XYZ file of C-alpha atoms in Angstrom:
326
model
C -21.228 -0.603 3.659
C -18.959 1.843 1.710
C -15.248 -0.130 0.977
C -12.124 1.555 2.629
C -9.656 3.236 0.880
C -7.315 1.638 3.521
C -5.827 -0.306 1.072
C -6.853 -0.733 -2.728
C -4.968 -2.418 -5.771
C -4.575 0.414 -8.676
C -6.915 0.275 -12.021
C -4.216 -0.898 -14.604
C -4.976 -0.742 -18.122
C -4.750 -4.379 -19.998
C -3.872 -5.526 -16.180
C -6.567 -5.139 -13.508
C -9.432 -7.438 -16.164
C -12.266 -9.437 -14.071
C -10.008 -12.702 -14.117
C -7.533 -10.708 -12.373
C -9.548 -9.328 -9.632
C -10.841 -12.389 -9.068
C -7.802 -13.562 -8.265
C -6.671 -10.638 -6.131
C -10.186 -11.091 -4.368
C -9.828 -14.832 -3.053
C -6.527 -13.684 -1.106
C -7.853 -10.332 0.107
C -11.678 -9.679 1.452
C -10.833 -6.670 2.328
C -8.565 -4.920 -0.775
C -10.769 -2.384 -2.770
C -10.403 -3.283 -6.060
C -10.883 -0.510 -9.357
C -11.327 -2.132 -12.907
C -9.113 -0.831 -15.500
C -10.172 2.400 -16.606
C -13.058 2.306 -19.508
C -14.050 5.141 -21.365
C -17.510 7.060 -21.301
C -17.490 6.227 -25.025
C -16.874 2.200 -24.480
C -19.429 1.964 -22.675
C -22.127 4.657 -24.517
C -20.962 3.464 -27.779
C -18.883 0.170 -27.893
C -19.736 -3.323 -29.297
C -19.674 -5.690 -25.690
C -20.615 -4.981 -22.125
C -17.885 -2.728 -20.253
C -19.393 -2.570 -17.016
C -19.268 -6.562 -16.747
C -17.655 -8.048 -13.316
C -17.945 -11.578 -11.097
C -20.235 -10.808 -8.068
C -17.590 -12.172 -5.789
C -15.140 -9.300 -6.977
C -16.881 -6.495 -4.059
C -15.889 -4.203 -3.166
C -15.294 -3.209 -6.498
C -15.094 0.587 -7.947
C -15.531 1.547 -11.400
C -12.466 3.627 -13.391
C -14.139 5.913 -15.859
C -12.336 7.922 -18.281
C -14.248 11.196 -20.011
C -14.491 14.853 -19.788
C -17.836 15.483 -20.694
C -20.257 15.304 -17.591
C -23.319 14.633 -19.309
C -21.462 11.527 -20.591
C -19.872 10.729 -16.812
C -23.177 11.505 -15.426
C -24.694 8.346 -18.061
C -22.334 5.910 -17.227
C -21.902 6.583 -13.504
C -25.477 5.872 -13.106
C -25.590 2.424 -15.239
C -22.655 1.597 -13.034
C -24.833 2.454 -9.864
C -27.283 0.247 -11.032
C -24.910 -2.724 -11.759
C -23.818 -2.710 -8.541
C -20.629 -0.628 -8.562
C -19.587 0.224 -4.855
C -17.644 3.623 -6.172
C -17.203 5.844 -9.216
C -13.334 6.796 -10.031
C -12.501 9.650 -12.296
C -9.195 8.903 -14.158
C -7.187 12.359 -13.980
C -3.635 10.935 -13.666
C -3.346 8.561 -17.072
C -0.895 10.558 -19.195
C -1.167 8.473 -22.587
C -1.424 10.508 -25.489
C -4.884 8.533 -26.755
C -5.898 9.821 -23.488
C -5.032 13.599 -23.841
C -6.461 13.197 -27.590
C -9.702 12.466 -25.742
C -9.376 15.260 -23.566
C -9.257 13.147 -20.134
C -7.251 11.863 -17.866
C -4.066 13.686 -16.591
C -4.224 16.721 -18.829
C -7.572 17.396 -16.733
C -5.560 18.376 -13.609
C -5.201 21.892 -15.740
C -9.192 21.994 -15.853
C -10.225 22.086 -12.127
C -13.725 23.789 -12.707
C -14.150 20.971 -15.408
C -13.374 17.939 -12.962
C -15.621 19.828 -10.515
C -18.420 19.874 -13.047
C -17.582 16.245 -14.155
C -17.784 15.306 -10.444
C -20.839 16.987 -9.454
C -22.923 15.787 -12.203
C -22.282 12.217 -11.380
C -22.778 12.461 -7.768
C -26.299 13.783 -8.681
C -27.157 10.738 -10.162
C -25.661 8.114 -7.805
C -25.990 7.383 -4.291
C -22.150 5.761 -4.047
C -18.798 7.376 -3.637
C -17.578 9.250 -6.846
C -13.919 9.708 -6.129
C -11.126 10.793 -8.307
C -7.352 9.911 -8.650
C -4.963 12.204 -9.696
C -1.284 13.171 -9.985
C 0.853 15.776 -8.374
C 1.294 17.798 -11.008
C 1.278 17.814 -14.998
C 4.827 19.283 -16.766
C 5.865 22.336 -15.514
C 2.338 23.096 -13.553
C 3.991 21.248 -10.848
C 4.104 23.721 -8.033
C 2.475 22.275 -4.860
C 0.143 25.820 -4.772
C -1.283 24.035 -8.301
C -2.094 21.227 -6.751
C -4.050 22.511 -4.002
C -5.956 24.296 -6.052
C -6.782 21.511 -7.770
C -8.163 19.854 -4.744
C -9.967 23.055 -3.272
C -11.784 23.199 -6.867
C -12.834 19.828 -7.304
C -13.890 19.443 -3.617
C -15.377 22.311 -2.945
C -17.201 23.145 -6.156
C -17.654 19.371 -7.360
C -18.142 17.710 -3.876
C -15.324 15.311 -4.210
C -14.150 14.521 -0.656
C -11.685 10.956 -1.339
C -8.498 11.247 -3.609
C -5.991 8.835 -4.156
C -2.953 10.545 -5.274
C -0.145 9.357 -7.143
C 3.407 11.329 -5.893
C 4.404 11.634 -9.336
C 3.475 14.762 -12.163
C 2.874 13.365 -15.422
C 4.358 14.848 -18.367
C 2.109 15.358 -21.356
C 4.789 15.676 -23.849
C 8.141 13.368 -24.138
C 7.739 10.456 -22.044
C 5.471 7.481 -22.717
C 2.981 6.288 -20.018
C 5.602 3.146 -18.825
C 7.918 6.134 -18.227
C 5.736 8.727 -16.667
C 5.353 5.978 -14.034
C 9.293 5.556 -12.997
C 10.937 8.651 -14.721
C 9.100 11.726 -12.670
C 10.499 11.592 -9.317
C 8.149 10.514 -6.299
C 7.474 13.040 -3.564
C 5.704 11.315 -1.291
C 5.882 14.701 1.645
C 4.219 16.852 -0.539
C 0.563 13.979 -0.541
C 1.530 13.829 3.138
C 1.473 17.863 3.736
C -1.973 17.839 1.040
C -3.775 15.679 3.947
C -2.443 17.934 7.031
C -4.014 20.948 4.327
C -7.375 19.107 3.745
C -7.768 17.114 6.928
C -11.210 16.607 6.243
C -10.788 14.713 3.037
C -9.979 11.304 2.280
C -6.641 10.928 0.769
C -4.720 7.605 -0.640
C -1.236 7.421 -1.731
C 0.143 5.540 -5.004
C 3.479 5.268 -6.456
C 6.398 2.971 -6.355
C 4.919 1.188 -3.195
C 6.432 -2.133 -2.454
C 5.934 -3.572 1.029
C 3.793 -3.806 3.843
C 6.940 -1.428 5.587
C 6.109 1.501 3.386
C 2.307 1.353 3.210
C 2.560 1.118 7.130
C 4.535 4.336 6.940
C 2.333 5.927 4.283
C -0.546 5.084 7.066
C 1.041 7.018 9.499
C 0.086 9.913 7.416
C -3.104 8.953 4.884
C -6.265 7.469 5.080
C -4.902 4.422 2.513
C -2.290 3.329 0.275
C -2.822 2.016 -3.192
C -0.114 -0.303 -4.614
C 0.133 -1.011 -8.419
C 2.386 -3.139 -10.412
C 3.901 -4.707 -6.596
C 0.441 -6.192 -6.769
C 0.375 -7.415 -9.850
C 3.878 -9.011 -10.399
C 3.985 -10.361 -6.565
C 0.489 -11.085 -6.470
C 0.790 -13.129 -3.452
C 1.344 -9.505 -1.182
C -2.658 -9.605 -1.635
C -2.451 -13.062 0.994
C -1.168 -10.905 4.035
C -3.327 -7.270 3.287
C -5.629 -8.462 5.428
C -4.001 -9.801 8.431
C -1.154 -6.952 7.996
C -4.078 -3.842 7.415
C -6.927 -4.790 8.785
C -6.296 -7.164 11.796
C -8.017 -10.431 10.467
C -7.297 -13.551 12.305
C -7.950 -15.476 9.094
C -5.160 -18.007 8.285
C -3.191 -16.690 5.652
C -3.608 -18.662 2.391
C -0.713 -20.764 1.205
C 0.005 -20.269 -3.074
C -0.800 -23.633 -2.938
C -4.631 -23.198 -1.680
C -4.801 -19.967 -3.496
C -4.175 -22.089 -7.477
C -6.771 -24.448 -6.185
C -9.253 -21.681 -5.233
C -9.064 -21.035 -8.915
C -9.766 -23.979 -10.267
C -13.707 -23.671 -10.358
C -13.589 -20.600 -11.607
C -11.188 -21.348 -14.589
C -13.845 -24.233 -15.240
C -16.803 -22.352 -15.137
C -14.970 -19.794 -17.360
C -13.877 -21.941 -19.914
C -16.942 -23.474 -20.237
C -18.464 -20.008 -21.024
C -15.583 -19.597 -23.749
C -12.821 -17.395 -22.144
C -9.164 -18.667 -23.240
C -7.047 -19.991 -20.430
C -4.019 -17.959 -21.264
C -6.694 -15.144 -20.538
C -6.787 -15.894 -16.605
C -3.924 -17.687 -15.899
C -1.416 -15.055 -17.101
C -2.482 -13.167 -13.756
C -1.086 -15.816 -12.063
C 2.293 -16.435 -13.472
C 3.891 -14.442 -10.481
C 2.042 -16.165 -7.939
C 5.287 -18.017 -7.080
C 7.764 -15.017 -7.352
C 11.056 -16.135 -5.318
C 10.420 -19.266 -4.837
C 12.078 -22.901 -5.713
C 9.754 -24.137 -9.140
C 8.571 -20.690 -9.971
C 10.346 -20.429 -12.756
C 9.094 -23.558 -14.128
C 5.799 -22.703 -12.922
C 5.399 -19.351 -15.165
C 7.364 -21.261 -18.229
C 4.936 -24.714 -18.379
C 1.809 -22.072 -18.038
C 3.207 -19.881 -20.762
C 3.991 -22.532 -23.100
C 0.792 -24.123 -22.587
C -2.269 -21.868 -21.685
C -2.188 -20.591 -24.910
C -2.586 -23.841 -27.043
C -6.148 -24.890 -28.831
C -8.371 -26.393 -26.259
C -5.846 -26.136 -22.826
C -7.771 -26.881 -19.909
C -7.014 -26.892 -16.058
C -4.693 -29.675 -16.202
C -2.245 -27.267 -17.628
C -2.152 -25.177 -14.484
C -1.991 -28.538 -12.380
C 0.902 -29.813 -13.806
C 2.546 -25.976 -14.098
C 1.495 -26.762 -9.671
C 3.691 -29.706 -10.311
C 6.455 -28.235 -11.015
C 6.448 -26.433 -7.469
C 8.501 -29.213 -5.244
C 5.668 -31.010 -3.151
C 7.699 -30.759 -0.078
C 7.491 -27.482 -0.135
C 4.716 -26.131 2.501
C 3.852 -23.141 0.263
């Protein structure tokens, strides 16, 4: 069954790796969760396999990155047949290696393009091809600009599920941390973009914190997408499910949820991955709490030393007062 778009981490470049989702997945069934984005040319061309994941990471949706929609088209479909549960065009990332490649946000100023890029890939593939997008790129920020955006790509391309981030992007001047926190959210103008296209499938991402606001953004939207909230509090991703999509499953304690990991870290180091690798997901695991600041110093000191094995994120646990019911 196709994953909601209820609620979904955001792709996150050097962030959102397999060790992380893995993570993310043991505290949320539910989440959707998008790899970082990888380029058509990664995967066509690149040294490695880009399209790897852990089985146990569904529902999981591919990021891809291109223009070209022969290219898209390729990759979509090896995607498809690794199991992918969605395709994700990238037209919000606002890096300059981006725009040199001619993708990501600099696309929202090609909508007969995206269409293209979109259609050809959902000729090829039976699952959801879905893009995400900004509000606007420099001073093509005008809200009739970004309904023709969406008209254009659904419409011509077939696209019928956006997640849109309330920020523009701008191309020139601001570096991608920036374009995240610098361009002012506008979070009415997604909200009046779903009353417009009722009949598509709309997320919302941007500067979302708590389960408050993505309640509130629900009131509105089909989902809510949260980003670095999810990453730097990981432990949010222990309530999504009881909070989103009435579970009765017990809410994992941070205690349960480092000794959940433990196979996997095993199984991974055995097949050569670095512990510093996986366990730097985890570092904010214990945000706010007594010992978590002796948690994420022991792990940092540690995980990355020759041959450090799980009984450096055992005794980083061990720093977390055991009277603590956490």
């Amino acid at each position: 069954m196709y994953p909601t778009a209820r609620f979904s981490v955001a792709p996150m470049l050097d962030w959102t790796d397999r060790h992380c989702r893995y993570f993310h997945r043991l505290m949320s069934k539910e989440a959707l969760l998008y790899t970082e984005m990888v380029t058509t040319g990664a995967i066509i061309h690149g040294k490695g396999d880009f399209l790897a994941y852990n089985e146990e990471e569904h529902p999981l949706a591919l990021q891809l990155g291109g223009s070209n929609p022969v290219d898209l088209a390729r990759c979509a479909k090896l995607a498809a047949e690794r199991g992918y549960d969605e395709i994700n065009l990238n037209v919000g990332c606002p890096s300059d290696r981006v725009q040199n490649g001619m993708f990501g946000a600099c696309l929202m100023g090609e909508a007969d393009l995206v269409a293209q890029c979109v259609a050809a890939m959902r000729e090829v593939v039976d699952i959801p091809v879905t893009v995400k997008t900004r509000i606007g790129i420099d001073d093509q920020d005008s809200y009739e600009f970004l309904t023709h955006f969406i008209q254009t790509v659904s419409e011509k391309g077939g696209c019928d599920n956006f997640t849109i981030h309330a920020r523009k992007a701008w191309l020139k001047g601001l570096s991608p941390k920036e374009n995240r926190e610098i361009p002012e959210l506008d979070y009415p103008r997604v909200y009046q973009l779903k009353q417009d296209f009722p009949q598509l499938t709309m997320a919302i991402n941007g500067g979302i914190k708590t389960f408050d606001e993505m309640e509130q953004h629900l009131q509105h939207l089909d989902g809510v997408m949260v980003g670095r909230e999810a990453y730097q509090s990981p432990y949010l991703m222990a309530e999504v499910d009881q909070r989103l999509f009435g579970s009765d499953r017990p809410v994992m304690k941070r205690r349960e949820v480092v000794e959940a990991m433990y196979p996997y870290i095993e199984r991974q180091l055995a097949n050569g991955s670095y512990l510093g690798h996986i366990t730097r997901h985890m570092l904010g695991l214990f945000q706010s709490m007594p010992g978590a600041r002796q948690w994420r110093r022991y792990i940092s000191e540690n995980a990355h030393k020759p041959g450090a094995g799980i009984e450096v994120v055992q005794q980083a646990l061990a720093k977390i007062p055991a009277e603590l019911d956490v």
